[in-house]
Amino acid sequence: LVYSAKGAYENALVEYCKALEIRLKVLGRDHPNTAESYNNIGSVYFQKGDYENALVEYRNCLEIQLKALGPDHPSTAASYNNFGSVIGPDHPSTATSYNNIGVVYDEKGDYENALIEHRKALEIRLKALGPDHLNTAESYNNIGMVYYEQGDYENALVEHRKALEIRLNLLGPDHPSTAECYNNIGVVYDEKGDYENALIEHRKALEIRLKVLGHDHSNTAESYNNIGSVYFQKGDYENALVEYRNCLEIQLKALGRDHPNTAESYNNIGSVYDEKGDYENALVEHRKALEIQLQVIGPDHPSTAISYNNIGMVYYDQGDYENAFVEHRKALEIRLKMLGPDHPSTAESYKNIVGVYYAKGDYKNAFVEYCKAL
């Protein structure tokens, strides 16, 4: 857990695999603790952006839980005396596995399957835990996130508000999970172009986080980042830069330089400089991000692709189409490998390459790449 939180994913995998080996040997494959190990390994793969392996491990976990907790294995009830009865496929732990698989599908861009899995989790949680449980709120939140990724902002708001209502009732207004709901609602408003409401929600989240978590917490940094994003979308680059720098300052303290979130802040600052026409500083910031990502999450992570994409955009804006082409190709190669040909980010890379070809007057290749993006 410590290695995973630090972003040291290879070390985390080593330790989790050791735990799995022991549990397989001592407890056997069909034990809930073995399922936990598969779940933890899946979580690391997910953080690395290796969604195919994450899906494999989460399915291993789910298969064991359905066996160990389901009606076909009543003798396993003894292992769950604390629950007081035989628990089958409607067990909250099974819902957790459906939830995890849904998160992976969401990150892969397979939103239909993500909704299916999250709704399975929600159905179990409503039945087993009731409508006013924090795990039920988590499902509403995750369904809202999928709708957001699909661009269905109205349904996203509905689901996030359901999560917010539960958390306000159970946790009160001054809780980090309540702040998360305000944050998510703010993100949806931002994408809708409703920047005033976005700022209102993000400031609610920031106020709670400053009060409960303090200035130097990574969640507080997230709020500064999201407020910066709204200003960026509004074209208010000076305020965007202030907020992104607030975020970066906290991340350097709380997470250190060599963390994926710190890299994201360098990327965001680079994008502001790009929009301001300060291409030299934009390249400096994006290269800082890339250096961290190559070191911490590796060359084949979707976030690494974002840095190559951003560097390509700066070169394009400078009129350096040869270097722009090189960087966008790097981004495309990663996205094809990790996300597949049908992911929106992959389409973005094709479109950026189209733009380069078009700017160079190579309309034939521009058309070829355009067709791939469709």
PDB file of N, CA and C in Angstrom, residues 134-169:
ATOM      1  N   LEU A 134     -22.859   5.026   2.615  1.00  0.00           N
ATOM      2  CA  LEU A 134     -21.748   5.679   1.911  1.00  0.00           C
ATOM      3  C   LEU A 134     -21.306   4.898   0.683  1.00  0.00           C
ATOM      4  N   ASN A 135     -21.377   3.571   0.725  1.00  0.00           N
ATOM      5  CA  ASN A 135     -21.006   2.794  -0.462  1.00  0.00           C
ATOM      6  C   ASN A 135     -21.996   3.012  -1.602  1.00  0.00           C
ATOM      7  N   THR A 136     -23.259   3.222  -1.244  1.00  0.00           N
ATOM      8  CA  THR A 136     -24.266   3.556  -2.261  1.00  0.00           C
ATOM      9  C   THR A 136     -23.933   4.906  -2.887  1.00  0.00           C
ATOM     10  N   ALA A 137     -23.525   5.843  -2.051  1.00  0.00           N
ATOM     11  CA  ALA A 137     -23.097   7.148  -2.569  1.00  0.00           C
ATOM     12  C   ALA A 137     -21.919   6.992  -3.525  1.00  0.00           C
ATOM     13  N   GLU A 138     -20.991   6.096  -3.191  1.00  0.00           N
ATOM     14  CA  GLU A 138     -19.846   5.857  -4.075  1.00  0.00           C
ATOM     15  C   GLU A 138     -20.312   5.394  -5.451  1.00  0.00           C
ATOM     16  N   SER A 139     -21.304   4.503  -5.483  1.00  0.00           N
ATOM     17  CA  SER A 139     -21.802   4.022  -6.778  1.00  0.00           C
ATOM     18  C   SER A 139     -22.442   5.140  -7.580  1.00  0.00           C
ATOM     19  N   TYR A 140     -23.261   5.961  -6.917  1.00  0.00           N
ATOM     20  CA  TYR A 140     -23.846   7.111  -7.627  1.00  0.00           C
ATOM     21  C   TYR A 140     -22.736   8.011  -8.176  1.00  0.00           C
ATOM     22  N   ASN A 141     -21.722   8.221  -7.373  1.00  0.00           N
ATOM     23  CA  ASN A 141     -20.600   9.061  -7.797  1.00  0.00           C
ATOM     24  C   ASN A 141     -19.916   8.480  -9.030  1.00  0.00           C
ATOM     25  N   ASN A 142     -19.670   7.169  -9.008  1.00  0.00           N
ATOM     26  CA  ASN A 142     -18.963   6.536 -10.129  1.00  0.00           C
ATOM     27  C   ASN A 142     -19.809   6.511 -11.399  1.00  0.00           C
ATOM     28  N   ILE A 143     -21.110   6.303 -11.244  1.00  0.00           N
ATOM     29  CA  ILE A 143     -22.000   6.360 -12.407  1.00  0.00           C
ATOM     30  C   ILE A 143     -21.986   7.783 -12.972  1.00  0.00           C
ATOM     31  N   GLY A 144     -21.978   8.760 -12.084  1.00  0.00           N
ATOM     32  CA  GLY A 144     -21.875  10.148 -12.539  1.00  0.00           C
ATOM     33  C   GLY A 144     -20.601  10.402 -13.315  1.00  0.00           C
ATOM     34  N   MET A 145     -19.500   9.797 -12.869  1.00  0.00           N
ATOM     35  CA  MET A 145     -18.226   9.963 -13.570  1.00  0.00           C
ATOM     36  C   MET A 145     -18.290   9.376 -14.979  1.00  0.00           C
ATOM     37  N   VAL A 146     -18.961   8.240 -15.127  1.00  0.00           N
ATOM     38  CA  VAL A 146     -19.074   7.624 -16.459  1.00  0.00           C
ATOM     39  C   VAL A 146     -19.916   8.508 -17.371  1.00  0.00           C
ATOM     40  N   TYR A 147     -21.052   8.977 -16.860  1.00  0.00           N
ATOM     41  CA  TYR A 147     -21.866   9.892 -17.670  1.00  0.00           C
ATOM     42  C   TYR A 147     -21.052  11.115 -18.084  1.00  0.00           C
ATOM     43  N   TYR A 148     -20.249  11.617 -17.166  1.00  0.00           N
ATOM     44  CA  TYR A 148     -19.380  12.753 -17.487  1.00  0.00           C
ATOM     45  C   TYR A 148     -18.447  12.420 -18.645  1.00  0.00           C
ATOM     46  N   GLU A 149     -17.818  11.245 -18.574  1.00  0.00           N
ATOM     47  CA  GLU A 149     -16.893  10.838 -19.640  1.00  0.00           C
ATOM     48  C   GLU A 149     -17.615  10.663 -20.964  1.00  0.00           C
ATOM     49  N   GLN A 150     -18.888  10.288 -20.908  1.00  0.00           N
ATOM     50  CA  GLN A 150     -19.682  10.136 -22.137  1.00  0.00           C
ATOM     51  C   GLN A 150     -20.147  11.476 -22.685  1.00  0.00           C
ATOM     52  N   GLY A 151     -19.984  12.525 -21.900  1.00  0.00           N
ATOM     53  CA  GLY A 151     -20.488  13.832 -22.322  1.00  0.00           C
ATOM     54  C   GLY A 151     -21.950  14.043 -21.997  1.00  0.00           C
ATOM     55  N   ASP A 152     -22.525  13.137 -21.176  1.00  0.00           N
ATOM     56  CA  ASP A 152     -23.920  13.259 -20.763  1.00  0.00           C
ATOM     57  C   ASP A 152     -23.943  14.020 -19.439  1.00  0.00           C
ATOM     58  N   TYR A 153     -23.817  15.324 -19.531  1.00  0.00           N
ATOM     59  CA  TYR A 153     -23.581  16.131 -18.340  1.00  0.00           C
ATOM     60  C   TYR A 153     -24.818  16.257 -17.451  1.00  0.00           C
ATOM     61  N   GLU A 154     -26.009  16.224 -18.057  1.00  0.00           N
ATOM     62  CA  GLU A 154     -27.217  16.331 -17.241  1.00  0.00           C
ATOM     63  C   GLU A 154     -27.358  15.117 -16.325  1.00  0.00           C
ATOM     64  N   ASN A 155     -27.184  13.906 -16.878  1.00  0.00           N
ATOM     65  CA  ASN A 155     -27.261  12.715 -16.039  1.00  0.00           C
ATOM     66  C   ASN A 155     -26.105  12.647 -15.049  1.00  0.00           C
ATOM     67  N   ALA A 156     -24.957  13.160 -15.459  1.00  0.00           N
ATOM     68  CA  ALA A 156     -23.818  13.201 -14.532  1.00  0.00           C
ATOM     69  C   ALA A 156     -24.175  14.042 -13.308  1.00  0.00           C
ATOM     70  N   LEU A 157     -24.790  15.202 -13.539  1.00  0.00           N
ATOM     71  CA  LEU A 157     -25.182  16.058 -12.423  1.00  0.00           C
ATOM     72  C   LEU A 157     -26.202  15.376 -11.522  1.00  0.00           C
ATOM     73  N   VAL A 158     -27.147  14.666 -12.116  1.00  0.00           N
ATOM     74  CA  VAL A 158     -28.164  13.947 -11.324  1.00  0.00           C
ATOM     75  C   VAL A 158     -27.499  12.956 -10.375  1.00  0.00           C
ATOM     76  N   GLU A 159     -26.559  12.165 -10.903  1.00  0.00           N
ATOM     77  CA  GLU A 159     -25.923  11.129 -10.084  1.00  0.00           C
ATOM     78  C   GLU A 159     -25.020  11.738  -9.013  1.00  0.00           C
ATOM     79  N   HIS A 160     -24.267  12.768  -9.370  1.00  0.00           N
ATOM     80  CA  HIS A 160     -23.388  13.404  -8.382  1.00  0.00           C
ATOM     81  C   HIS A 160     -24.200  14.070  -7.266  1.00  0.00           C
ATOM     82  N   ARG A 161     -25.362  14.606  -7.614  1.00  0.00           N
ATOM     83  CA  ARG A 161     -26.198  15.224  -6.580  1.00  0.00           C
ATOM     84  C   ARG A 161     -26.794  14.174  -5.650  1.00  0.00           C
ATOM     85  N   LYS A 162     -27.094  12.987  -6.182  1.00  0.00           N
ATOM     86  CA  LYS A 162     -27.545  11.891  -5.311  1.00  0.00           C
ATOM     87  C   LYS A 162     -26.440  11.537  -4.309  1.00  0.00           C
ATOM     88  N   ALA A 163     -25.217  11.432  -4.808  1.00  0.00           N
ATOM     89  CA  ALA A 163     -24.087  11.136  -3.925  1.00  0.00           C
ATOM     90  C   ALA A 163     -23.917  12.240  -2.890  1.00  0.00           C
ATOM     91  N   LEU A 164     -24.040  13.491  -3.333  1.00  0.00           N
ATOM     92  CA  LEU A 164     -23.889  14.628  -2.423  1.00  0.00           C
ATOM     93  C   LEU A 164     -24.946  14.594  -1.318  1.00  0.00           C
ATOM     94  N   GLU A 165     -26.188  14.307  -1.677  1.00  0.00           N
ATOM     95  CA  GLU A 165     -27.274  14.277  -0.692  1.00  0.00           C
ATOM     96  C   GLU A 165     -26.995  13.260   0.403  1.00  0.00           C
ATOM     97  N   ILE A 166     -26.544  12.064   0.002  1.00  0.00           N
ATOM     98  CA  ILE A 166     -26.241  11.013   0.984  1.00  0.00           C
ATOM     99  C   ILE A 166     -25.091  11.449   1.888  1.00  0.00           C
ATOM    100  N   ARG A 167     -24.052  11.983   1.297  1.00  0.00           N
ATOM    101  CA  ARG A 167     -22.884  12.365   2.087  1.00  0.00           C
ATOM    102  C   ARG A 167     -23.187  13.539   3.016  1.00  0.00           C
ATOM    103  N   LEU A 168     -24.001  14.481   2.564  1.00  0.00           N
ATOM    104  CA  LEU A 168     -24.401  15.571   3.457  1.00  0.00           C
ATOM    105  C   LEU A 168     -25.181  15.038   4.658  1.00  0.00           C
ATOM    106  N   ASN A 169     -26.082  14.069   4.412  1.00  0.00           N
ATOM    107  CA  ASN A 169     -26.891  13.499   5.487  1.00  0.00           C
ATOM    108  C   ASN A 169     -26.037  12.708   6.480  1.00  0.00           C
TER     109      ASN A 169
END
